[in-house]
Amino acid sequence: MNGILISRVTFHAVERYCSRILGVKCYPPKGSRPYERAEIFCEAAGLTIDQIRAIIMTPNVERACRLGFKRMVSEGFTAIIYDGVVVTVVERRKPAACRKQRWEMELDQ
C-alpha cells in the first residue's frame, strides 16, 4: 500500500477502528496526543499503525476519497471522509434493520 494513501487515514480513525471494529478495550492516559492514543490501541490489537491504516484504506475507500465522497461502506465498517481524508470509522449498519423499519412504517399508514 502506498505510504501517501495510508497517511490519508487519521490517528483518530485508527483508534476508532481498533475500538469499534476490532473491539479493543484500553484506556490511554488523559491528555495524550492522537498519535500516542492510536499507538496504544494498535499495540493492544497486536498491529502497527500502518497496518491498521492499510486495512482501513481499501480500494473502495481510496476511490471514495479521490471522488469526494463523505462516507464509504467497506468490509465491516463505514469510513467517514472529510476533504479526502478518513477522519473516523463507525460500525457498519445492518441493512435488514433499516428495511424492517421502513416496512413497519408502511404498515402503520
PDB file of N, CA and C in Angstrom:
ATOM      1  N   MET A   1       0.852  -1.185   0.000  1.00  0.00           N
ATOM      2  CA  MET A   1       0.000   0.000   0.000  1.00  0.00           C
ATOM      3  C   MET A   1       0.887   1.233   0.000  1.00  0.00           C
ATOM      4  N   ASN A   2       0.537   2.157  -0.813  1.00  0.00           N
ATOM      5  CA  ASN A   2       1.274   3.404  -0.952  1.00  0.00           C
ATOM      6  C   ASN A   2       1.246   4.202   0.358  1.00  0.00           C
ATOM      7  N   GLY A   3       2.409   4.680   0.810  1.00  0.00           N
ATOM      8  CA  GLY A   3       2.505   5.439   2.059  1.00  0.00           C
ATOM      9  C   GLY A   3       1.689   6.715   2.040  1.00  0.00           C
ATOM     10  N   ILE A   4       1.555   7.319   0.856  1.00  0.00           N
ATOM     11  CA  ILE A   4       0.753   8.540   0.749  1.00  0.00           C
ATOM     12  C   ILE A   4      -0.713   8.227   0.999  1.00  0.00           C
ATOM     13  N   LEU A   5      -1.183   7.107   0.481  1.00  0.00           N
ATOM     14  CA  LEU A   5      -2.584   6.745   0.677  1.00  0.00           C
ATOM     15  C   LEU A   5      -2.892   6.442   2.132  1.00  0.00           C
ATOM     16  N   ILE A   6      -2.039   5.651   2.780  1.00  0.00           N
ATOM     17  CA  ILE A   6      -2.357   5.295   4.164  1.00  0.00           C
ATOM     18  C   ILE A   6      -2.187   6.479   5.104  1.00  0.00           C
ATOM     19  N   SER A   7      -1.431   7.489   4.690  1.00  0.00           N
ATOM     20  CA  SER A   7      -1.323   8.675   5.535  1.00  0.00           C
ATOM     21  C   SER A   7      -2.599   9.514   5.464  1.00  0.00           C
ATOM     22  N   ARG A   8      -3.517   9.162   4.572  1.00  0.00           N
ATOM     23  CA  ARG A   8      -4.801   9.856   4.478  1.00  0.00           C
ATOM     24  C   ARG A   8      -5.838   9.249   5.414  1.00  0.00           C
ATOM     25  N   VAL A   9      -5.371   8.478   6.393  1.00  0.00           N
ATOM     26  CA  VAL A   9      -6.208   7.933   7.465  1.00  0.00           C
ATOM     27  C   VAL A   9      -5.690   8.547   8.766  1.00  0.00           C
ATOM     28  N   THR A  10      -6.546   9.281   9.474  1.00  0.00           N
ATOM     29  CA  THR A  10      -6.104   9.977  10.687  1.00  0.00           C
ATOM     30  C   THR A  10      -5.840   9.003  11.833  1.00  0.00           C
ATOM     31  N   PHE A  11      -5.103   9.486  12.822  1.00  0.00           N
ATOM     32  CA  PHE A  11      -4.855   8.684  14.021  1.00  0.00           C
ATOM     33  C   PHE A  11      -6.168   8.402  14.749  1.00  0.00           C
ATOM     34  N   HIS A  12      -7.085   9.366  14.703  1.00  0.00           N
ATOM     35  CA  HIS A  12      -8.392   9.165  15.335  1.00  0.00           C
ATOM     36  C   HIS A  12      -9.130   7.997  14.673  1.00  0.00           C
ATOM     37  N   ALA A  13      -9.069   7.924  13.334  1.00  0.00           N
ATOM     38  CA  ALA A  13      -9.717   6.827  12.614  1.00  0.00           C
ATOM     39  C   ALA A  13      -9.091   5.484  12.986  1.00  0.00           C
ATOM     40  N   VAL A  14      -7.774   5.470  13.152  1.00  0.00           N
ATOM     41  CA  VAL A  14      -7.078   4.243  13.567  1.00  0.00           C
ATOM     42  C   VAL A  14      -7.563   3.820  14.946  1.00  0.00           C
ATOM     43  N   GLU A  15      -7.629   4.778  15.868  1.00  0.00           N
ATOM     44  CA  GLU A  15      -8.098   4.484  17.229  1.00  0.00           C
ATOM     45  C   GLU A  15      -9.525   3.948  17.207  1.00  0.00           C
ATOM     46  N   ARG A  16     -10.396   4.598  16.442  1.00  0.00           N
ATOM     47  CA  ARG A  16     -11.799   4.167  16.374  1.00  0.00           C
ATOM     48  C   ARG A  16     -11.945   2.806  15.699  1.00  0.00           C
ATOM     49  N   TYR A  17     -11.140   2.503  14.711  1.00  0.00           N
ATOM     50  CA  TYR A  17     -11.195   1.185  14.081  1.00  0.00           C
ATOM     51  C   TYR A  17     -10.849   0.107  15.109  1.00  0.00           C
ATOM     52  N   CYS A  18      -9.795   0.363  15.874  1.00  0.00           N
ATOM     53  CA  CYS A  18      -9.385  -0.615  16.893  1.00  0.00           C
ATOM     54  C   CYS A  18     -10.475  -0.813  17.935  1.00  0.00           C
ATOM     55  N   SER A  19     -11.065   0.273  18.404  1.00  0.00           N
ATOM     56  CA  SER A  19     -12.054   0.151  19.475  1.00  0.00           C
ATOM     57  C   SER A  19     -13.408  -0.331  18.967  1.00  0.00           C
ATOM     58  N   ARG A  20     -13.901   0.220  17.865  1.00  0.00           N
ATOM     59  CA  ARG A  20     -15.254  -0.100  17.406  1.00  0.00           C
ATOM     60  C   ARG A  20     -15.338  -1.362  16.566  1.00  0.00           C
ATOM     61  N   ILE A  21     -14.353  -1.617  15.747  1.00  0.00           N
ATOM     62  CA  ILE A  21     -14.423  -2.755  14.827  1.00  0.00           C
ATOM     63  C   ILE A  21     -13.694  -3.971  15.390  1.00  0.00           C
ATOM     64  N   LEU A  22     -12.488  -3.756  15.913  1.00  0.00           N
ATOM     65  CA  LEU A  22     -11.725  -4.878  16.472  1.00  0.00           C
ATOM     66  C   LEU A  22     -12.113  -5.183  17.914  1.00  0.00           C
ATOM     67  N   GLY A  23     -12.808  -4.256  18.574  1.00  0.00           N
ATOM     68  CA  GLY A  23     -13.255  -4.482  19.948  1.00  0.00           C
ATOM     69  C   GLY A  23     -12.167  -4.344  20.995  1.00  0.00           C
ATOM     70  N   VAL A  24     -11.113  -3.608  20.686  1.00  0.00           N
ATOM     71  CA  VAL A  24     -10.002  -3.421  21.630  1.00  0.00           C
ATOM     72  C   VAL A  24     -10.462  -2.499  22.757  1.00  0.00           C
ATOM     73  N   LYS A  25     -10.235  -2.930  23.983  1.00  0.00           N
ATOM     74  CA  LYS A  25     -10.563  -2.121  25.160  1.00  0.00           C
ATOM     75  C   LYS A  25      -9.267  -1.708  25.832  1.00  0.00           C
ATOM     76  N   CYS A  26      -8.993  -0.420  25.845  1.00  0.00           N
ATOM     77  CA  CYS A  26      -7.850   0.097  26.590  1.00  0.00           C
ATOM     78  C   CYS A  26      -8.115   1.558  26.913  1.00  0.00           C
ATOM     79  N   TYR A  27      -7.374   2.073  27.853  1.00  0.00           N
ATOM     80  CA  TYR A  27      -7.627   3.416  28.357  1.00  0.00           C
ATOM     81  C   TYR A  27      -6.336   4.225  28.364  1.00  0.00           C
ATOM     82  N   PRO A  28      -6.060   4.929  27.255  1.00  0.00           N
ATOM     83  CA  PRO A  28      -4.854   5.763  27.209  1.00  0.00           C
ATOM     84  C   PRO A  28      -4.940   6.875  28.249  1.00  0.00           C
ATOM     85  N   PRO A  29      -3.806   7.378  28.704  1.00  0.00           N
ATOM     86  CA  PRO A  29      -3.820   8.454  29.699  1.00  0.00           C
ATOM     87  C   PRO A  29      -4.530   9.701  29.163  1.00  0.00           C
ATOM     88  N   LYS A  30      -5.239  10.387  30.060  1.00  0.00           N
ATOM     89  CA  LYS A  30      -5.897  11.632  29.658  1.00  0.00           C
ATOM     90  C   LYS A  30      -4.847  12.638  29.216  1.00  0.00           C
ATOM     91  N   GLY A  31      -5.188  13.400  28.211  1.00  0.00           N
ATOM     92  CA  GLY A  31      -4.268  14.403  27.698  1.00  0.00           C
ATOM     93  C   GLY A  31      -3.241  13.870  26.717  1.00  0.00           C
ATOM     94  N   SER A  32      -3.309  12.569  26.408  1.00  0.00           N
ATOM     95  CA  SER A  32      -2.343  12.022  25.447  1.00  0.00           C
ATOM     96  C   SER A  32      -2.697  12.500  24.036  1.00  0.00           C
ATOM     97  N   ARG A  33      -1.706  12.575  23.201  1.00  0.00           N
ATOM     98  CA  ARG A  33      -1.880  13.060  21.833  1.00  0.00           C
ATOM     99  C   ARG A  33      -2.501  11.978  20.959  1.00  0.00           C
ATOM    100  N   PRO A  34      -3.135  12.381  19.855  1.00  0.00           N
ATOM    101  CA  PRO A  34      -3.774  11.395  18.970  1.00  0.00           C
ATOM    102  C   PRO A  34      -2.826  10.288  18.519  1.00  0.00           C
ATOM    103  N   TYR A  35      -1.577  10.633  18.197  1.00  0.00           N
ATOM    104  CA  TYR A  35      -0.613   9.618  17.770  1.00  0.00           C
ATOM    105  C   TYR A  35      -0.365   8.609  18.888  1.00  0.00           C
ATOM    106  N   GLU A  36      -0.210   9.111  20.109  1.00  0.00           N
ATOM    107  CA  GLU A  36       0.044   8.226  21.253  1.00  0.00           C
ATOM    108  C   GLU A  36      -1.155   7.324  21.510  1.00  0.00           C
ATOM    109  N   ARG A  37      -2.364   7.881  21.401  1.00  0.00           N
ATOM    110  CA  ARG A  37      -3.578   7.082  21.616  1.00  0.00           C
ATOM    111  C   ARG A  37      -3.676   5.976  20.562  1.00  0.00           C
ATOM    112  N   ALA A  38      -3.446   6.334  19.304  1.00  0.00           N
ATOM    113  CA  ALA A  38      -3.515   5.345  18.222  1.00  0.00           C
ATOM    114  C   ALA A  38      -2.479   4.250  18.424  1.00  0.00           C
ATOM    115  N   GLU A  39      -1.291   4.640  18.845  1.00  0.00           N
ATOM    116  CA  GLU A  39      -0.220   3.673  19.085  1.00  0.00           C
ATOM    117  C   GLU A  39      -0.601   2.688  20.195  1.00  0.00           C
ATOM    118  N   ILE A  40      -1.208   3.190  21.267  1.00  0.00           N
ATOM    119  CA  ILE A  40      -1.630   2.336  22.385  1.00  0.00           C
ATOM    120  C   ILE A  40      -2.688   1.339  21.923  1.00  0.00           C
ATOM    121  N   PHE A  41      -3.680   1.817  21.169  1.00  0.00           N
ATOM    122  CA  PHE A  41      -4.734   0.925  20.678  1.00  0.00           C
ATOM    123  C   PHE A  41      -4.175  -0.121  19.714  1.00  0.00           C
ATOM    124  N   CYS A  42      -3.282   0.289  18.829  1.00  0.00           N
ATOM    125  CA  CYS A  42      -2.693  -0.654  17.870  1.00  0.00           C
ATOM    126  C   CYS A  42      -1.856  -1.712  18.577  1.00  0.00           C
ATOM    127  N   GLU A  43      -1.106  -1.280  19.573  1.00  0.00           N
ATOM    128  CA  GLU A  43      -0.293  -2.230  20.337  1.00  0.00           C
ATOM    129  C   GLU A  43      -1.186  -3.263  21.021  1.00  0.00           C
ATOM    130  N   ALA A  44      -2.318  -2.808  21.571  1.00  0.00           N
ATOM    131  CA  ALA A  44      -3.260  -3.731  22.213  1.00  0.00           C
ATOM    132  C   ALA A  44      -3.877  -4.692  21.196  1.00  0.00           C
ATOM    133  N   ALA A  45      -4.022  -4.238  19.946  1.00  0.00           N
ATOM    134  CA  ALA A  45      -4.573  -5.088  18.887  1.00  0.00           C
ATOM    135  C   ALA A  45      -3.517  -6.002  18.276  1.00  0.00           C
ATOM    136  N   GLY A  46      -2.244  -5.748  18.588  1.00  0.00           N
ATOM    137  CA  GLY A  46      -1.169  -6.564  18.038  1.00  0.00           C
ATOM    138  C   GLY A  46      -0.784  -6.182  16.617  1.00  0.00           C
ATOM    139  N   LEU A  47      -1.080  -4.952  16.228  1.00  0.00           N
ATOM    140  CA  LEU A  47      -0.775  -4.474  14.881  1.00  0.00           C
ATOM    141  C   LEU A  47      -0.087  -3.116  14.966  1.00  0.00           C
ATOM    142  N   THR A  48       0.480  -2.677  13.844  1.00  0.00           N
ATOM    143  CA  THR A  48       1.090  -1.349  13.804  1.00  0.00           C
ATOM    144  C   THR A  48       0.073  -0.341  13.266  1.00  0.00           C
ATOM    145  N   ILE A  49       0.380   0.929  13.434  1.00  0.00           N
ATOM    146  CA  ILE A  49      -0.496   1.976  12.908  1.00  0.00           C
ATOM    147  C   ILE A  49      -0.620   1.846  11.391  1.00  0.00           C
ATOM    148  N   ASP A  50       0.487   1.608  10.707  1.00  0.00           N
ATOM    149  CA  ASP A  50       0.440   1.480   9.247  1.00  0.00           C
ATOM    150  C   ASP A  50      -0.368   0.266   8.796  1.00  0.00           C
ATOM    151  N   GLN A  51      -0.328  -0.824   9.561  1.00  0.00           N
ATOM    152  CA  GLN A  51      -1.134  -1.996   9.210  1.00  0.00           C
ATOM    153  C   GLN A  51      -2.623  -1.678   9.321  1.00  0.00           C
ATOM    154  N   ILE A  52      -3.017  -0.986  10.389  1.00  0.00           N
ATOM    155  CA  ILE A  52      -4.427  -0.616  10.555  1.00  0.00           C
ATOM    156  C   ILE A  52      -4.841   0.364   9.461  1.00  0.00           C
ATOM    157  N   ARG A  53      -3.981   1.328   9.165  1.00  0.00           N
ATOM    158  CA  ARG A  53      -4.290   2.282   8.092  1.00  0.00           C
ATOM    159  C   ARG A  53      -4.480   1.565   6.759  1.00  0.00           C
ATOM    160  N   ALA A  54      -3.663   0.572   6.492  1.00  0.00           N
ATOM    161  CA  ALA A  54      -3.788  -0.189   5.244  1.00  0.00           C
ATOM    162  C   ALA A  54      -5.088  -0.988   5.220  1.00  0.00           C
ATOM    163  N   ILE A  55      -5.514  -1.500   6.371  1.00  0.00           N
ATOM    164  CA  ILE A  55      -6.785  -2.232   6.450  1.00  0.00           C
ATOM    165  C   ILE A  55      -7.948  -1.287   6.155  1.00  0.00           C
ATOM    166  N   ILE A  56      -7.888  -0.081   6.708  1.00  0.00           N
ATOM    167  CA  ILE A  56      -8.960   0.901   6.510  1.00  0.00           C
ATOM    168  C   ILE A  56      -8.995   1.389   5.064  1.00  0.00           C
ATOM    169  N   MET A  57      -7.843   1.633   4.475  1.00  0.00           N
ATOM    170  CA  MET A  57      -7.753   2.224   3.135  1.00  0.00           C
ATOM    171  C   MET A  57      -7.887   1.144   2.063  1.00  0.00           C
ATOM    172  N   THR A  58      -9.079   0.553   1.984  1.00  0.00           N
ATOM    173  CA  THR A  58      -9.366  -0.426   0.941  1.00  0.00           C
ATOM    174  C   THR A  58      -9.431   0.295  -0.407  1.00  0.00           C
ATOM    175  N   PRO A  59      -9.393  -0.442  -1.507  1.00  0.00           N
ATOM    176  CA  PRO A  59      -9.511   0.226  -2.812  1.00  0.00           C
ATOM    177  C   PRO A  59     -10.786   1.075  -2.935  1.00  0.00           C
ATOM    178  N   ASN A  60     -11.898   0.591  -2.370  1.00  0.00           N
ATOM    179  CA  ASN A  60     -13.146   1.360  -2.436  1.00  0.00           C
ATOM    180  C   ASN A  60     -13.065   2.640  -1.614  1.00  0.00           C
ATOM    181  N   VAL A  61     -12.451   2.575  -0.435  1.00  0.00           N
ATOM    182  CA  VAL A  61     -12.300   3.766   0.400  1.00  0.00           C
ATOM    183  C   VAL A  61     -11.366   4.758  -0.292  1.00  0.00           C
ATOM    184  N   GLU A  62     -10.300   4.257  -0.878  1.00  0.00           N
ATOM    185  CA  GLU A  62      -9.359   5.128  -1.594  1.00  0.00           C
ATOM    186  C   GLU A  62     -10.063   5.839  -2.747  1.00  0.00           C
ATOM    187  N   ARG A  63     -10.884   5.109  -3.472  1.00  0.00           N
ATOM    188  CA  ARG A  63     -11.635   5.693  -4.586  1.00  0.00           C
ATOM    189  C   ARG A  63     -12.620   6.745  -4.073  1.00  0.00           C
ATOM    190  N   ALA A  64     -13.288   6.447  -2.959  1.00  0.00           N
ATOM    191  CA  ALA A  64     -14.239   7.399  -2.374  1.00  0.00           C
ATOM    192  C   ALA A  64     -13.535   8.682  -1.944  1.00  0.00           C
ATOM    193  N   CYS A  65     -12.338   8.557  -1.397  1.00  0.00           N
ATOM    194  CA  CYS A  65     -11.552   9.740  -1.005  1.00  0.00           C
ATOM    195  C   CYS A  65     -11.217  10.593  -2.225  1.00  0.00           C
ATOM    196  N   ARG A  66     -10.817   9.943  -3.301  1.00  0.00           N
ATOM    197  CA  ARG A  66     -10.451  10.666  -4.517  1.00  0.00           C
ATOM    198  C   ARG A  66     -11.640  11.368  -5.153  1.00  0.00           C
ATOM    199  N   LEU A  67     -12.825  10.728  -5.075  1.00  0.00           N
ATOM    200  CA  LEU A  67     -14.009  11.259  -5.751  1.00  0.00           C
ATOM    201  C   LEU A  67     -14.814  12.234  -4.893  1.00  0.00           C
ATOM    202  N   GLY A  68     -14.378  12.463  -3.657  1.00  0.00           N
ATOM    203  CA  GLY A  68     -15.045  13.453  -2.815  1.00  0.00           C
ATOM    204  C   GLY A  68     -16.248  12.943  -2.042  1.00  0.00           C
ATOM    205  N   PHE A  69     -16.367  11.622  -1.865  1.00  0.00           N
ATOM    206  CA  PHE A  69     -17.476  11.080  -1.090  1.00  0.00           C
ATOM    207  C   PHE A  69     -17.328  11.465   0.374  1.00  0.00           C
ATOM    208  N   LYS A  70     -18.444  11.474   1.096  1.00  0.00           N
ATOM    209  CA  LYS A  70     -18.439  11.797   2.529  1.00  0.00           C
ATOM    210  C   LYS A  70     -18.302  10.550   3.399  1.00  0.00           C
ATOM    211  N   ARG A  71     -18.723   9.416   2.869  1.00  0.00           N
ATOM    212  CA  ARG A  71     -18.622   8.159   3.609  1.00  0.00           C
ATOM    213  C   ARG A  71     -18.559   7.002   2.629  1.00  0.00           C
ATOM    214  N   MET A  72     -18.011   5.891   3.098  1.00  0.00           N
ATOM    215  CA  MET A  72     -17.915   4.706   2.250  1.00  0.00           C
ATOM    216  C   MET A  72     -18.070   3.475   3.117  1.00  0.00           C
ATOM    217  N   VAL A  73     -19.047   2.653   2.781  1.00  0.00           N
ATOM    218  CA  VAL A  73     -19.229   1.389   3.482  1.00  0.00           C
ATOM    219  C   VAL A  73     -18.218   0.421   2.903  1.00  0.00           C
ATOM    220  N   SER A  74     -17.421  -0.165   3.787  1.00  0.00           N
ATOM    221  CA  SER A  74     -16.389  -1.087   3.347  1.00  0.00           C
ATOM    222  C   SER A  74     -16.564  -2.403   4.086  1.00  0.00           C
ATOM    223  N   GLU A  75     -15.544  -3.200   4.126  1.00  0.00           N
ATOM    224  CA  GLU A  75     -15.594  -4.543   4.687  1.00  0.00           C
ATOM    225  C   GLU A  75     -15.828  -4.520   6.197  1.00  0.00           C
ATOM    226  N   GLY A  76     -17.099  -4.431   6.605  1.00  0.00           N
ATOM    227  CA  GLY A  76     -17.442  -4.499   8.019  1.00  0.00           C
ATOM    228  C   GLY A  76     -17.432  -3.175   8.755  1.00  0.00           C
ATOM    229  N   PHE A  77     -17.214  -2.067   8.057  1.00  0.00           N
ATOM    230  CA  PHE A  77     -17.210  -0.759   8.717  1.00  0.00           C
ATOM    231  C   PHE A  77     -17.585   0.325   7.708  1.00  0.00           C
ATOM    232  N   THR A  78     -17.874   1.502   8.228  1.00  0.00           N
ATOM    233  CA  THR A  78     -18.126   2.663   7.387  1.00  0.00           C
ATOM    234  C   THR A  78     -17.048   3.695   7.665  1.00  0.00           C
ATOM    235  N   ALA A  79     -16.360   4.131   6.641  1.00  0.00           N
ATOM    236  CA  ALA A  79     -15.331   5.165   6.770  1.00  0.00           C
ATOM    237  C   ALA A  79     -15.992   6.522   6.550  1.00  0.00           C
ATOM    238  N   ILE A  80     -15.780   7.446   7.484  1.00  0.00           N
ATOM    239  CA  ILE A  80     -16.281   8.810   7.355  1.00  0.00           C
ATOM    240  C   ILE A  80     -15.140   9.662   6.797  1.00  0.00           C
ATOM    241  N   ILE A  81     -15.415  10.363   5.707  1.00  0.00           N
ATOM    242  CA  ILE A  81     -14.371  11.054   4.944  1.00  0.00           C
ATOM    243  C   ILE A  81     -14.642  12.557   4.936  1.00  0.00           C
ATOM    244  N   TYR A  82     -13.588  13.332   5.144  1.00  0.00           N
ATOM    245  CA  TYR A  82     -13.674  14.791   5.059  1.00  0.00           C
ATOM    246  C   TYR A  82     -12.479  15.295   4.257  1.00  0.00           C
ATOM    247  N   ASP A  83     -12.752  16.004   3.180  1.00  0.00           N
ATOM    248  CA  ASP A  83     -11.695  16.529   2.304  1.00  0.00           C
ATOM    249  C   ASP A  83     -10.702  15.453   1.860  1.00  0.00           C
ATOM    250  N   GLY A  84     -11.208  14.276   1.532  1.00  0.00           N
ATOM    251  CA  GLY A  84     -10.351  13.215   1.024  1.00  0.00           C
ATOM    252  C   GLY A  84      -9.544  12.475   2.065  1.00  0.00           C
ATOM    253  N   VAL A  85      -9.853  12.699   3.346  1.00  0.00           N
ATOM    254  CA  VAL A  85      -9.127  12.046   4.441  1.00  0.00           C
ATOM    255  C   VAL A  85     -10.134  11.282   5.298  1.00  0.00           C
ATOM    256  N   VAL A  86      -9.809  10.033   5.647  1.00  0.00           N
ATOM    257  CA  VAL A  86     -10.666   9.247   6.536  1.00  0.00           C
ATOM    258  C   VAL A  86     -10.464   9.784   7.947  1.00  0.00           C
ATOM    259  N   VAL A  87     -11.528  10.388   8.512  1.00  0.00           N
ATOM    260  CA  VAL A  87     -11.399  11.033   9.819  1.00  0.00           C
ATOM    261  C   VAL A  87     -11.882  10.163  10.968  1.00  0.00           C
ATOM    262  N   THR A  88     -12.793   9.235  10.698  1.00  0.00           N
ATOM    263  CA  THR A  88     -13.231   8.307  11.735  1.00  0.00           C
ATOM    264  C   THR A  88     -13.839   7.074  11.082  1.00  0.00           C
ATOM    265  N   VAL A  89     -14.107   6.088  11.903  1.00  0.00           N
ATOM    266  CA  VAL A  89     -14.676   4.827  11.444  1.00  0.00           C
ATOM    267  C   VAL A  89     -15.817   4.469  12.387  1.00  0.00           C
ATOM    268  N   VAL A  90     -16.947   4.061  11.818  1.00  0.00           N
ATOM    269  CA  VAL A  90     -18.084   3.616  12.620  1.00  0.00           C
ATOM    270  C   VAL A  90     -18.477   2.216  12.180  1.00  0.00           C
ATOM    271  N   GLU A  91     -19.251   1.564  13.028  1.00  0.00           N
ATOM    272  CA  GLU A  91     -19.709   0.221  12.682  1.00  0.00           C
ATOM    273  C   GLU A  91     -20.649   0.302  11.492  1.00  0.00           C
ATOM    274  N   ARG A  92     -20.611  -0.726  10.694  1.00  0.00           N
ATOM    275  CA  ARG A  92     -21.487  -0.786   9.529  1.00  0.00           C
ATOM    276  C   ARG A  92     -22.904  -1.067   9.999  1.00  0.00           C
ATOM    277  N   ARG A  93     -23.847  -0.298   9.484  1.00  0.00           N
ATOM    278  CA  ARG A  93     -25.250  -0.533   9.837  1.00  0.00           C
ATOM    279  C   ARG A  93     -25.754  -1.772   9.120  1.00  0.00           C
ATOM    280  N   LYS A  94     -26.640  -2.470   9.775  1.00  0.00           N
ATOM    281  CA  LYS A  94     -27.218  -3.667   9.174  1.00  0.00           C
ATOM    282  C   LYS A  94     -28.411  -3.255   8.305  1.00  0.00           C
ATOM    283  N   PRO A  95     -28.340  -3.493   7.007  1.00  0.00           N
ATOM    284  CA  PRO A  95     -29.415  -3.050   6.127  1.00  0.00           C
ATOM    285  C   PRO A  95     -30.762  -3.685   6.445  1.00  0.00           C
ATOM    286  N   ALA A  96     -30.772  -4.911   6.965  1.00  0.00           N
ATOM    287  CA  ALA A  96     -32.035  -5.575   7.272  1.00  0.00           C
ATOM    288  C   ALA A  96     -32.832  -4.779   8.295  1.00  0.00           C
ATOM    289  N   ALA A  97     -32.172  -4.188   9.266  1.00  0.00           N
ATOM    290  CA  ALA A  97     -32.859  -3.395  10.285  1.00  0.00           C
ATOM    291  C   ALA A  97     -33.503  -2.168   9.652  1.00  0.00           C
ATOM    292  N   CYS A  98     -32.832  -1.542   8.721  1.00  0.00           N
ATOM    293  CA  CYS A  98     -33.386  -0.364   8.043  1.00  0.00           C
ATOM    294  C   CYS A  98     -34.608  -0.753   7.217  1.00  0.00           C
ATOM    295  N   ARG A  99     -34.519  -1.869   6.514  1.00  0.00           N
ATOM    296  CA  ARG A  99     -35.660  -2.318   5.711  1.00  0.00           C
ATOM    297  C   ARG A  99     -36.844  -2.639   6.605  1.00  0.00           C
ATOM    298  N   LYS A 100     -36.587  -3.239   7.745  1.00  0.00           N
ATOM    299  CA  LYS A 100     -37.667  -3.602   8.651  1.00  0.00           C
ATOM    300  C   LYS A 100     -38.378  -2.348   9.139  1.00  0.00           C
ATOM    301  N   GLN A 101     -37.635  -1.316   9.460  1.00  0.00           N
ATOM    302  CA  GLN A 101     -38.255  -0.086   9.930  1.00  0.00           C
ATOM    303  C   GLN A 101     -39.127   0.526   8.839  1.00  0.00           C
ATOM    304  N   ARG A 102     -38.646   0.539   7.598  1.00  0.00           N
ATOM    305  CA  ARG A 102     -39.449   1.087   6.510  1.00  0.00           C
ATOM    306  C   ARG A 102     -40.721   0.264   6.318  1.00  0.00           C
ATOM    307  N   TRP A 103     -40.584  -1.047   6.403  1.00  0.00           N
ATOM    308  CA  TRP A 103     -41.729  -1.939   6.239  1.00  0.00           C
ATOM    309  C   TRP A 103     -42.749  -1.691   7.337  1.00  0.00           C
ATOM    310  N   GLU A 104     -42.290  -1.549   8.564  1.00  0.00           N
ATOM    311  CA  GLU A 104     -43.203  -1.273   9.675  1.00  0.00           C
ATOM    312  C   GLU A 104     -43.896   0.073   9.482  1.00  0.00           C
ATOM    313  N   MET A 105     -43.181   1.055   8.961  1.00  0.00           N
ATOM    314  CA  MET A 105     -43.780   2.371   8.726  1.00  0.00           C
ATOM    315  C   MET A 105     -44.876   2.278   7.670  1.00  0.00           C
ATOM    316  N   GLU A 106     -44.670   1.476   6.641  1.00  0.00           N
ATOM    317  CA  GLU A 106     -45.680   1.318   5.597  1.00  0.00           C
ATOM    318  C   GLU A 106     -46.931   0.660   6.155  1.00  0.00           C
ATOM    319  N   LEU A 107     -46.775  -0.288   7.077  1.00  0.00           N
ATOM    320  CA  LEU A 107     -47.925  -0.951   7.675  1.00  0.00           C
ATOM    321  C   LEU A 107     -48.744   0.003   8.539  1.00  0.00           C
ATOM    322  N   ASP A 108     -48.091   0.967   9.160  1.00  0.00           N
ATOM    323  CA  ASP A 108     -48.786   1.902  10.041  1.00  0.00           C
ATOM    324  C   ASP A 108     -49.637   2.910   9.269  1.00  0.00           C
ATOM    325  N   GLN A 109     -49.367   3.099   8.000  1.00  0.00           N
ATOM    326  CA  GLN A 109     -50.090   4.131   7.233  1.00  0.00           C
ATOM    327  C   GLN A 109     -51.436   3.669   6.771  1.00  0.00           C
TER     328      GLN A 109
END
